[in-house]
Amino acid sequence: MPADEIYDITFNNVQFTNLSSGDLAYLNGTIEVDYTNPSMTGTLTATVSTPVSSQSYVFSSFSSDVHSVATTASSTSYSTGVPTGALSFSYNGVSPTFLYSGSVTTYSPVNETFGSPSGSLTSTPVCFASGTLIRTPHGDVRVESLSAGDMVLTASGERRPIKWMGHRRFRRDFAGRKHEVVRIAAHAFGPDRPSQDLVVSPGHAICLDLIGEVLIPAMHLVNGATVTREWRDVVTLWHVELDSHDVLVANDLPAESYLAMGNRGFFEEAGATLDSFDEGKDTTHADFCRPVIAKGPGLAFVRERLTERARSFGWTPSHDDDLRLVVDGEIRRPAGANTAETFVFPAEALDIRLVSNTHVPKDFGVQDGRTLGVHLLGLVFSAGGETREIAVDDPRLRDGVHAVEPSGLRWTTGELVLDPELWKGLSGDVSLRLTRRRGGPRKWIAPAAEPAPAARPRLYAVG
């Protein structure tokens, strides 16, 4: 883009769809991108279809050469679903060349990420990582070695020429966050499917036959074991475009070719022009070569089968949260089990932390990127015949917790710092009893490595 111009970008009911629940959010407003400054300013308002009080919204955009500062706008009152607050954001010291990603995230009382598969704001590159082997009439070829005009073999066995190749090298964003990809382990879907680990962008769709072929974005197949999220300091992603959308064979696993959906400008070959982001911006899943599944019983069936297969390989889920109370640096274990545990500590203790293992639901395919520790129902402090019940919404519970959920429960972040005001005035040994709800697995434990084959004895000729 020219460096001496100013652009206004207007959002007119740009629709975001919640990737797990299907709820909708809409953005409206105008932002100004000033390439002479450089700066980006403006205000967006968010409207959600199923508003819940006390939510915060965050808009963010990141890339290797686009830096942004996002601020939250919290609201505790709604009128027909419109929060009283608004979003504001600006670029910070870097001339923006493109919008890498955008999201609206509700951090309170639940975390929901809204993407825009049917809108025109957010588009993400759909690509293979370097080293991916693409099937051609002459055998499998590394994706980075292919060029426009080369022939490839589709999953149906058809020979088709490559129309265009694009790539981009992604690095950490301005906040130091690594770039996310999805790794599909060898044999995750069946023998040699894929034949070796396949790394793709989260939105890249894998083709599966469920009484008819369908496409499922890789991010919806993540199970924390054989299909995992992975973060890279640096990753180079490639796309292979044919004359029309089709299914290629990548590391022996059927996966989609590239389809322009307002994202061609991500790739260096496109030059990040306005036209490159305009191309295909109205394309929807209805334009794909196969039906797309992103939720529902079909996806649930595939995920269940993936998990069954992972278990057959020896992957085992661990539910151990390693709950402990750290009292002035000393670890104390609870008495009791299941959903209620009791700790004892001296009333004069100054630094008390409820610590546990954590998990990220997104690692198990749930669209919730929070780091979660213990799911609290309530706390009770008692000593010398005095009992103090502490609700999970108590304002003194503020360091190391997520917002209270509609269910009335509250997740810790893995290290809840307890305010001494909670047991102030108690003496002697203080009993802390907590009630909580246990959840799913914290992580998957990988199968033990197969032992190396024993060395074969040498045979010597006897003369």
Short mmCIF file of C-alpha atoms in Angstrom, two decimals:
data_model
loop_
_atom_site.label_atom_id
_atom_site.label_comp_id
_atom_site.label_asym_id
_atom_site.label_seq_id
_atom_site.Cartn_x
_atom_site.Cartn_y
_atom_site.Cartn_z
CA MET A 1 0.00 0.00 0.00
CA PRO A 2 1.20 3.56 -0.55
CA ALA A 3 2.93 5.05 2.48
CA ASP A 4 1.42 8.50 2.04
CA GLU A 5 -2.29 7.77 2.20
CA ILE A 6 -5.02 7.51 4.79
CA TYR A 7 -7.72 4.83 4.62
CA ASP A 8 -11.03 4.47 6.44
CA ILE A 9 -12.24 0.93 7.08
CA THR A 10 -15.92 0.69 7.94
CA PHE A 11 -17.43 -2.29 9.76
CA ASN A 12 -21.11 -2.65 8.95
CA ASN A 13 -22.54 -5.55 10.94
CA VAL A 14 -19.47 -7.69 10.26
CA GLN A 15 -20.58 -11.07 11.55
CA PHE A 16 -18.51 -13.26 13.84
CA THR A 17 -19.63 -16.78 14.62
CA ASN A 18 -18.79 -18.49 17.90
CA LEU A 19 -16.83 -21.55 16.78
CA SER A 20 -18.22 -23.79 19.50
CA SER A 21 -21.73 -22.55 20.32
CA GLY A 22 -22.81 -20.90 17.07
CA ASP A 23 -23.69 -17.64 18.83
CA LEU A 24 -23.21 -14.50 16.78
CA ALA A 25 -21.47 -11.21 17.39
CA TYR A 26 -21.50 -8.14 15.14
CA LEU A 27 -19.02 -5.28 14.87
CA ASN A 28 -19.92 -1.81 13.71
CA GLY A 29 -17.87 1.34 13.38
CA THR A 30 -15.05 2.92 11.41
CA ILE A 31 -11.30 2.81 11.94
CA GLU A 32 -8.77 5.06 10.25
CA VAL A 33 -5.43 3.73 9.03
CA ASP A 34 -2.95 6.57 8.57
CA TYR A 35 0.13 5.52 6.61
CA THR A 36 1.71 8.95 7.02
CA ASN A 37 1.89 8.67 10.80
CA PRO A 38 1.68 5.60 10.94
CA SER A 39 -1.27 4.97 13.19
CA MET A 40 -4.60 3.25 13.36
CA THR A 41 -7.41 4.65 15.46
CA GLY A 42 -11.14 4.21 15.81
CA THR A 43 -13.90 2.70 17.86
CA LEU A 44 -15.91 -0.44 17.27
CA THR A 45 -19.03 -1.49 19.11
CA ALA A 46 -19.94 -5.13 19.59
CA THR A 47 -23.43 -6.62 19.56
CA VAL A 48 -23.86 -10.21 20.72
CA SER A 49 -26.85 -12.44 20.12
CA THR A 50 -26.91 -13.95 23.60
CA PRO A 51 -25.49 -11.26 25.92
CA VAL A 52 -24.45 -12.02 29.45
CA SER A 53 -23.72 -9.28 31.94
CA SER A 54 -20.17 -8.36 32.96
CA GLN A 55 -18.34 -9.32 29.79
CA SER A 56 -15.18 -7.89 28.31
CA TYR A 57 -14.41 -7.76 24.62
CA VAL A 58 -10.99 -7.72 23.06
CA PHE A 59 -10.11 -6.95 19.46
CA SER A 60 -6.63 -7.86 18.34
CA SER A 61 -4.55 -8.00 15.20
CA PHE A 62 -1.12 -9.51 14.99
CA SER A 63 1.47 -10.48 12.40
CA SER A 64 5.20 -10.53 11.91
CA ASP A 65 5.21 -6.93 10.69
CA VAL A 66 1.98 -5.51 12.09
CA HIS A 67 1.93 -4.49 15.73
CA SER A 68 -1.19 -3.46 17.57
CA VAL A 69 -2.26 -2.49 21.03
CA ALA A 70 -5.69 -3.77 22.00
CA THR A 71 -7.69 -2.43 24.91
CA THR A 72 -10.70 -3.98 26.55
CA ALA A 73 -14.05 -2.41 27.17
CA SER A 74 -16.01 -3.91 30.01
CA SER A 75 -19.70 -3.57 30.56
CA THR A 76 -22.06 -4.76 33.23
CA SER A 77 -25.23 -3.47 31.60
CA TYR A 78 -26.75 -4.28 28.24
CA SER A 79 -29.55 -2.86 26.18
CA THR A 80 -30.89 -5.27 23.57
CA GLY A 81 -27.52 -6.99 23.55
CA VAL A 82 -25.36 -3.89 22.97
CA PRO A 83 -22.64 -3.32 25.59
CA THR A 84 -22.32 0.18 26.96
CA GLY A 85 -18.55 0.03 26.42
CA ALA A 86 -16.77 -0.04 23.07
CA LEU A 87 -13.52 -1.31 21.67
CA SER A 88 -10.66 0.96 20.76
CA PHE A 89 -7.28 -0.03 19.40
CA SER A 90 -4.31 1.43 17.61
CA TYR A 91 -1.17 0.37 15.80
CA ASN A 92 2.02 0.98 17.70
CA GLY A 93 4.97 2.39 15.76
CA VAL A 94 4.74 0.11 12.73
CA SER A 95 3.20 0.86 9.35
CA PRO A 96 0.46 -1.79 8.95
CA THR A 97 0.48 -3.81 5.75
CA PHE A 98 -2.39 -6.17 6.51
CA LEU A 99 -4.71 -7.43 9.21
CA TYR A 100 -3.46 -10.84 10.22
CA SER A 101 -6.27 -11.86 12.54
CA GLY A 102 -9.20 -10.48 14.45
CA SER A 103 -11.26 -11.86 17.26
CA VAL A 104 -13.88 -10.87 19.79
CA THR A 105 -13.29 -12.71 23.04
CA THR A 106 -15.62 -12.67 26.04
CA TYR A 107 -13.46 -13.23 29.11
CA SER A 108 -16.29 -12.98 31.63
CA PRO A 109 -18.10 -14.99 32.73
CA VAL A 110 -17.03 -17.49 30.10
CA ASN A 111 -14.38 -17.40 27.45
CA GLU A 112 -15.73 -17.60 23.93
CA THR A 113 -13.77 -16.77 20.83
CA PHE A 114 -15.65 -15.46 17.84
CA GLY A 115 -14.15 -16.01 14.40
CA SER A 116 -15.63 -14.81 11.13
CA PRO A 117 -15.87 -17.59 8.56
CA SER A 118 -18.85 -15.82 6.99
CA GLY A 119 -17.66 -12.25 7.55
CA SER A 120 -15.13 -10.12 5.79
CA LEU A 121 -12.89 -9.04 8.62
CA THR A 122 -10.92 -12.06 9.67
CA SER A 123 -9.28 -14.47 7.29
CA THR A 124 -6.48 -16.83 8.11
CA PRO A 125 -4.00 -18.51 5.80
CA VAL A 126 -4.84 -22.10 4.93
CA CYS A 127 -1.49 -23.72 4.33
CA PHE A 128 0.96 -26.59 4.62
CA ALA A 129 4.21 -26.18 6.56
CA SER A 130 7.50 -26.57 4.73
CA GLY A 131 8.48 -30.19 4.23
CA THR A 132 4.96 -31.43 3.51
CA LEU A 133 4.98 -34.02 0.71
CA ILE A 134 2.38 -33.34 -2.00
CA ARG A 135 1.35 -36.19 -4.33
CA THR A 136 2.26 -35.65 -8.00
CA PRO A 137 2.24 -37.96 -11.04
CA HIS A 138 5.98 -38.40 -10.50
CA GLY A 139 5.80 -39.18 -6.81
CA ASP A 140 5.63 -37.13 -3.63
CA VAL A 141 7.33 -33.73 -3.78
CA ARG A 142 8.08 -31.28 -0.97
CA VAL A 143 5.59 -28.42 -1.16
CA GLU A 144 8.30 -25.76 -1.26
CA SER A 145 9.74 -27.37 -4.41
CA LEU A 146 6.50 -27.01 -6.40
CA SER A 147 5.81 -24.20 -8.88
CA ALA A 148 2.88 -22.89 -10.88
CA GLY A 149 2.33 -25.15 -13.89
CA ASP A 150 3.50 -28.31 -12.13
CA MET A 151 1.06 -31.21 -12.13
CA VAL A 152 -0.36 -32.71 -8.94
CA LEU A 153 -2.56 -35.70 -8.28
CA THR A 154 -5.79 -35.06 -6.41
CA ALA A 155 -7.21 -37.52 -3.89
CA SER A 156 -9.51 -38.82 -6.62
CA GLY A 157 -6.47 -39.55 -8.85
CA GLU A 158 -7.03 -36.67 -11.28
CA ARG A 159 -4.01 -34.89 -12.76
CA ARG A 160 -4.37 -31.13 -12.32
CA PRO A 161 -1.96 -28.22 -12.89
CA ILE A 162 -1.01 -25.81 -10.12
CA LYS A 163 -2.44 -22.37 -10.83
CA TRP A 164 -0.53 -20.40 -8.19
CA MET A 165 1.84 -20.96 -5.26
CA GLY A 166 2.08 -18.69 -2.27
CA HIS A 167 4.07 -18.69 0.94
CA ARG A 168 4.81 -16.61 4.00
CA ARG A 169 7.29 -16.89 6.84
CA PHE A 170 5.64 -16.21 10.18
CA ARG A 171 7.50 -15.17 13.33
CA ARG A 172 6.53 -14.26 16.87
CA ASP A 173 4.11 -11.34 17.15
CA PHE A 174 4.86 -8.08 18.96
CA ALA A 175 3.80 -9.56 22.30
CA GLY A 176 6.26 -12.43 21.88
CA ARG A 177 3.60 -15.02 21.08
CA LYS A 178 4.59 -17.86 18.86
CA HIS A 179 2.72 -18.80 15.69
CA GLU A 180 0.14 -21.55 16.10
CA VAL A 181 -0.04 -24.59 13.85
CA VAL A 182 -1.67 -28.00 14.15
CA ARG A 183 0.41 -31.18 14.10
CA ILE A 184 -1.30 -34.39 12.98
CA ALA A 185 0.74 -37.38 14.12
CA ALA A 186 1.63 -40.19 11.76
CA HIS A 187 -1.13 -42.85 11.57
CA ALA A 188 -3.59 -40.67 13.56
CA PHE A 189 -6.45 -41.47 11.15
CA GLY A 190 -5.31 -44.93 10.11
CA PRO A 191 -2.26 -46.78 8.80
CA ASP A 192 -0.11 -44.22 6.93
CA ARG A 193 -2.83 -41.58 7.26
CA PRO A 194 -0.70 -39.53 7.41
CA SER A 195 2.45 -41.51 6.68
CA GLN A 196 4.49 -38.99 8.68
CA ASP A 197 3.56 -36.06 10.90
CA LEU A 198 1.64 -33.40 8.97
CA VAL A 199 1.81 -29.75 10.07
CA VAL A 200 -0.86 -27.37 8.78
CA SER A 201 -2.42 -24.04 9.72
CA PRO A 202 -5.34 -24.37 12.19
CA GLY A 203 -7.97 -23.57 9.55
CA HIS A 204 -6.68 -26.04 6.97
CA ALA A 205 -9.35 -28.64 6.28
CA ILE A 206 -8.69 -32.38 6.26
CA CYS A 207 -10.83 -34.59 4.01
CA LEU A 208 -12.51 -37.59 5.64
CA ASP A 209 -15.03 -40.12 4.35
CA LEU A 210 -18.13 -40.27 6.55
CA ILE A 211 -20.47 -42.08 4.16
CA GLY A 212 -19.38 -39.39 1.74
CA GLU A 213 -16.37 -37.10 1.85
CA VAL A 214 -16.39 -34.02 4.08
CA LEU A 215 -13.87 -31.35 5.04
CA ILE A 216 -13.06 -30.62 8.70
CA PRO A 217 -10.72 -27.77 9.73
CA ALA A 218 -7.72 -29.15 11.59
CA MET A 219 -8.37 -26.98 14.67
CA HIS A 220 -11.61 -28.91 15.29
CA LEU A 221 -9.74 -32.22 15.27
CA VAL A 222 -7.31 -31.30 18.06
CA ASN A 223 -7.44 -33.89 20.83
CA GLY A 224 -4.26 -33.20 22.80
CA ALA A 225 -2.69 -36.51 21.82
CA THR A 226 -2.43 -37.45 18.15
CA VAL A 227 -3.67 -34.06 16.90
CA THR A 228 -2.12 -31.20 18.82
CA ARG A 229 -1.67 -27.47 18.76
CA GLU A 230 1.94 -26.43 18.44
CA TRP A 231 3.66 -23.05 18.63
CA ARG A 232 6.61 -22.09 16.48
CA ASP A 233 9.09 -19.26 16.79
CA VAL A 234 9.31 -19.33 13.00
CA VAL A 235 7.27 -21.29 10.50
CA THR A 236 6.95 -21.02 6.72
CA LEU A 237 3.51 -21.87 5.34
CA TRP A 238 2.73 -22.71 1.71
CA HIS A 239 -0.47 -22.93 -0.25
CA VAL A 240 -1.16 -24.79 -3.47
CA GLU A 241 -3.93 -23.35 -5.62
CA LEU A 242 -5.61 -25.16 -8.52
CA ASP A 243 -8.11 -23.73 -11.00
CA SER A 244 -10.83 -24.75 -8.55
CA HIS A 245 -10.97 -26.00 -4.99
CA ASP A 246 -10.03 -29.67 -4.65
CA VAL A 247 -8.48 -32.26 -2.37
CA LEU A 248 -4.74 -32.87 -2.53
CA VAL A 249 -2.77 -35.69 -0.92
CA ALA A 250 -0.33 -34.42 1.72
CA ASN A 251 1.87 -36.93 3.55
CA ASP A 252 -0.64 -39.54 2.29
CA LEU A 253 -3.56 -37.72 3.97
CA PRO A 254 -6.27 -36.01 1.87
CA ALA A 255 -6.33 -32.26 2.58
CA GLU A 256 -7.79 -29.26 0.80
CA SER A 257 -6.08 -27.08 -1.79
CA TYR A 258 -6.12 -23.31 -1.41
CA LEU A 259 -9.29 -21.30 -1.95
CA ALA A 260 -9.15 -17.49 -1.88
CA MET A 261 -11.37 -16.20 0.94
CA GLY A 262 -10.07 -12.68 1.33
CA ASN A 263 -6.70 -13.99 2.46
CA ARG A 264 -4.47 -14.05 -0.63
CA GLY A 265 -2.71 -10.94 0.67
CA PHE A 266 -1.20 -12.99 3.47
CA PHE A 267 1.26 -14.45 1.00
CA GLU A 268 4.39 -12.66 -0.14
CA GLU A 269 3.68 -13.35 -3.80
CA ALA A 270 0.42 -11.35 -3.62
CA GLY A 271 2.04 -8.12 -2.45
CA ALA A 272 -0.52 -7.40 0.34
CA THR A 273 -2.63 -5.17 -1.91
CA LEU A 274 -6.20 -4.15 -1.22
CA ASP A 275 -7.33 -6.21 -4.22
CA SER A 276 -5.61 -9.32 -2.84
CA PHE A 277 -7.66 -9.09 0.34
CA ASP A 278 -10.82 -8.29 -1.57
CA GLU A 279 -10.64 -11.44 -3.70
CA GLY A 280 -12.97 -14.13 -2.44
CA LYS A 281 -14.11 -12.16 0.59
CA ASP A 282 -17.70 -13.30 -0.02
CA THR A 283 -16.74 -16.95 -0.42
CA THR A 284 -18.40 -19.26 2.09
CA HIS A 285 -18.26 -22.95 2.94
CA ALA A 286 -20.95 -23.48 0.31
CA ASP A 287 -18.25 -22.79 -2.30
CA PHE A 288 -15.98 -25.58 -1.05
CA CYS A 289 -15.46 -28.74 -3.08
CA ARG A 290 -16.85 -30.88 -0.25
CA PRO A 291 -19.32 -30.20 2.59
CA VAL A 292 -17.62 -28.59 5.60
CA ILE A 293 -18.22 -29.86 9.13
CA ALA A 294 -17.26 -27.59 12.04
CA LYS A 295 -19.71 -28.82 14.71
CA GLY A 296 -22.50 -31.29 15.33
CA PRO A 297 -22.75 -35.08 15.58
CA GLY A 298 -20.52 -35.71 12.56
CA LEU A 299 -17.63 -33.87 14.15
CA ALA A 300 -18.31 -35.52 17.51
CA PHE A 301 -18.15 -38.95 15.83
CA VAL A 302 -14.80 -38.18 14.19
CA ARG A 303 -13.33 -36.84 17.41
CA GLU A 304 -14.49 -39.92 19.31
CA ARG A 305 -12.88 -42.22 16.76
CA LEU A 306 -9.65 -40.21 16.88
CA THR A 307 -9.58 -40.56 20.66
CA GLU A 308 -10.27 -44.30 20.48
CA ARG A 309 -7.41 -44.71 18.05
CA ALA A 310 -5.09 -42.64 20.25
CA ARG A 311 -5.93 -44.89 23.20
CA SER A 312 -5.18 -47.94 21.07
CA PHE A 313 -1.68 -46.53 20.53
CA GLY A 314 -1.18 -46.32 24.29
CA TRP A 315 -2.11 -42.69 24.92
CA THR A 316 -3.72 -42.39 28.36
CA PRO A 317 -5.54 -39.39 29.87
CA SER A 318 -4.31 -37.99 33.17
CA HIS A 319 -6.79 -36.33 35.55
CA ASP A 320 -4.17 -35.53 38.19
CA ASP A 321 -4.41 -31.87 39.19
CA ASP A 322 -1.74 -32.17 41.92
CA LEU A 323 -3.69 -29.86 44.24
CA ARG A 324 -1.63 -28.32 47.04
CA LEU A 325 -1.51 -25.36 49.37
CA VAL A 326 1.78 -23.47 49.46
CA VAL A 327 2.07 -21.81 52.87
CA ASP A 328 4.96 -19.34 53.13
CA GLY A 329 6.84 -21.50 50.62
CA GLU A 330 5.99 -24.84 52.28
CA ILE A 331 3.84 -27.34 50.36
CA ARG A 332 0.88 -28.85 52.19
CA ARG A 333 -1.30 -31.63 50.84
CA PRO A 334 -5.06 -31.90 51.40
CA ALA A 335 -7.01 -34.31 53.51
CA GLY A 336 -10.14 -35.68 51.91
CA ALA A 337 -10.79 -36.60 48.32
CA ASN A 338 -13.08 -36.27 45.34
CA THR A 339 -14.83 -32.88 45.39
CA ALA A 340 -13.95 -31.67 48.90
CA GLU A 341 -10.49 -31.27 50.40
CA THR A 342 -9.25 -29.71 53.64
CA PHE A 343 -5.94 -27.99 54.36
CA VAL A 344 -4.57 -26.85 57.71
CA PHE A 345 -2.22 -23.89 58.15
CA PRO A 346 -1.14 -21.53 60.97
CA ALA A 347 -3.17 -18.33 61.30
CA GLU A 348 0.01 -16.23 61.29
CA ALA A 349 0.88 -17.37 57.74
CA LEU A 350 1.30 -14.45 55.35
CA ASP A 351 1.62 -15.94 51.87
CA ILE A 352 -0.83 -18.72 51.00
CA ARG A 353 -1.41 -19.96 47.47
CA LEU A 354 -3.76 -22.65 46.17
CA VAL A 355 -1.72 -24.32 43.42
CA SER A 356 -2.62 -27.04 40.93
CA ASN A 357 -1.76 -28.44 37.56
CA THR A 358 -3.44 -26.60 34.71
CA HIS A 359 -4.93 -27.41 31.35
CA VAL A 360 -6.11 -25.45 28.32
CA PRO A 361 -9.45 -26.74 26.94
CA LYS A 362 -8.41 -25.66 23.46
CA ASP A 363 -5.72 -28.35 23.57
CA PHE A 364 -8.57 -30.86 23.70
CA GLY A 365 -10.54 -29.31 20.86
CA VAL A 366 -12.78 -27.00 22.90
CA GLN A 367 -12.74 -23.38 21.76
CA ASP A 368 -11.61 -22.03 25.12
CA GLY A 369 -8.06 -20.74 25.28
CA ARG A 370 -7.96 -20.04 29.01
CA THR A 371 -5.44 -21.71 31.31
CA LEU A 372 -7.58 -23.46 33.92
CA GLY A 373 -6.67 -24.83 37.33
CA VAL A 374 -9.34 -25.71 39.92
CA HIS A 375 -13.09 -25.32 39.35
CA LEU A 376 -14.19 -23.79 42.67
CA LEU A 377 -17.62 -24.00 44.27
CA GLY A 378 -16.67 -22.32 47.53
CA LEU A 379 -14.17 -21.92 50.38
CA VAL A 380 -14.66 -22.26 54.14
CA PHE A 381 -12.15 -21.03 56.76
CA SER A 382 -12.60 -22.21 60.33
CA ALA A 383 -10.70 -22.06 63.62
CA GLY A 384 -11.62 -22.01 67.31
CA GLY A 385 -15.27 -22.67 66.62
CA GLU A 386 -15.60 -19.77 64.13
CA THR A 387 -16.52 -20.54 60.51
CA ARG A 388 -16.30 -18.20 57.53
CA GLU A 389 -17.88 -19.19 54.24
CA ILE A 390 -16.32 -17.46 51.24
CA ALA A 391 -18.33 -17.28 48.02
CA VAL A 392 -16.44 -17.59 44.76
CA ASP A 393 -17.47 -14.06 43.79
CA ASP A 394 -15.90 -12.58 46.94
CA PRO A 395 -13.88 -9.50 45.84
CA ARG A 396 -10.93 -10.70 47.91
CA LEU A 397 -10.52 -13.56 45.43
CA ARG A 398 -8.87 -11.53 42.72
CA ASP A 399 -5.33 -12.75 42.04
CA GLY A 400 -5.25 -16.02 40.13
CA VAL A 401 -8.89 -16.53 39.18
CA HIS A 402 -11.03 -16.19 36.10
CA ALA A 403 -14.40 -14.46 36.18
CA VAL A 404 -17.38 -16.15 37.83
CA GLU A 405 -19.38 -18.28 35.40
CA PRO A 406 -23.18 -18.33 35.00
CA SER A 407 -23.20 -21.69 36.79
CA GLY A 408 -21.85 -19.97 39.89
CA LEU A 409 -18.49 -21.71 39.71
CA ARG A 410 -15.12 -20.08 39.19
CA TRP A 411 -11.89 -21.38 37.70
CA THR A 412 -8.50 -20.58 39.15
CA THR A 413 -5.59 -20.00 36.80
CA GLY A 414 -3.51 -22.62 38.57
CA GLU A 415 -2.21 -20.37 41.36
CA LEU A 416 -4.78 -18.57 43.48
CA VAL A 417 -3.21 -16.11 45.94
CA LEU A 418 -5.37 -15.99 49.07
CA ASP A 419 -5.80 -12.58 50.70
CA PRO A 420 -4.86 -12.71 54.43
CA GLU A 421 -8.05 -10.74 55.10
CA LEU A 422 -9.92 -14.00 54.48
CA TRP A 423 -8.68 -15.51 57.78
CA LYS A 424 -7.78 -12.31 59.65
CA GLY A 425 -8.78 -12.57 63.34
CA LEU A 426 -8.63 -16.36 63.43
CA SER A 427 -5.99 -17.93 65.68
CA GLY A 428 -4.16 -21.20 66.05
CA ASP A 429 -4.49 -23.76 63.28
CA VAL A 430 -6.85 -22.65 60.53
CA SER A 431 -8.77 -25.21 58.49
CA LEU A 432 -9.43 -24.37 54.85
CA ARG A 433 -12.06 -26.55 53.22
CA LEU A 434 -12.74 -26.12 49.54
CA THR A 435 -15.43 -27.68 47.41
CA ARG A 436 -14.97 -27.98 43.70
CA ARG A 437 -16.06 -29.74 40.56
CA ARG A 438 -13.72 -32.14 38.86
CA GLY A 439 -13.41 -31.90 35.10
CA GLY A 440 -11.93 -33.81 32.21
CA PRO A 441 -8.34 -34.84 31.57
CA ARG A 442 -5.51 -32.45 32.32
CA LYS A 443 -3.24 -33.90 29.69
CA TRP A 444 -2.50 -37.00 27.68
CA ILE A 445 0.39 -39.24 28.66
CA ALA A 446 2.28 -40.45 25.62
CA PRO A 447 2.84 -44.18 25.18
CA ALA A 448 6.19 -45.50 26.26
CA ALA A 449 8.72 -45.51 23.48
CA GLU A 450 9.13 -48.88 21.86
CA PRO A 451 12.40 -50.50 22.90
CA ALA A 452 15.09 -50.60 20.28
CA PRO A 453 15.33 -54.00 18.61
CA ALA A 454 17.96 -56.23 20.07
CA ALA A 455 21.16 -56.39 18.08
CA ARG A 456 21.35 -59.47 15.89
CA PRO A 457 24.32 -61.71 16.68
CA ARG A 458 27.07 -61.68 14.16
CA LEU A 459 27.57 -64.88 12.21
CA TYR A 460 31.10 -65.94 11.56
CA ALA A 461 32.17 -68.47 8.96
CA VAL A 462 33.72 -71.51 10.52
CA GLY A 463 36.80 -72.52 8.62
#
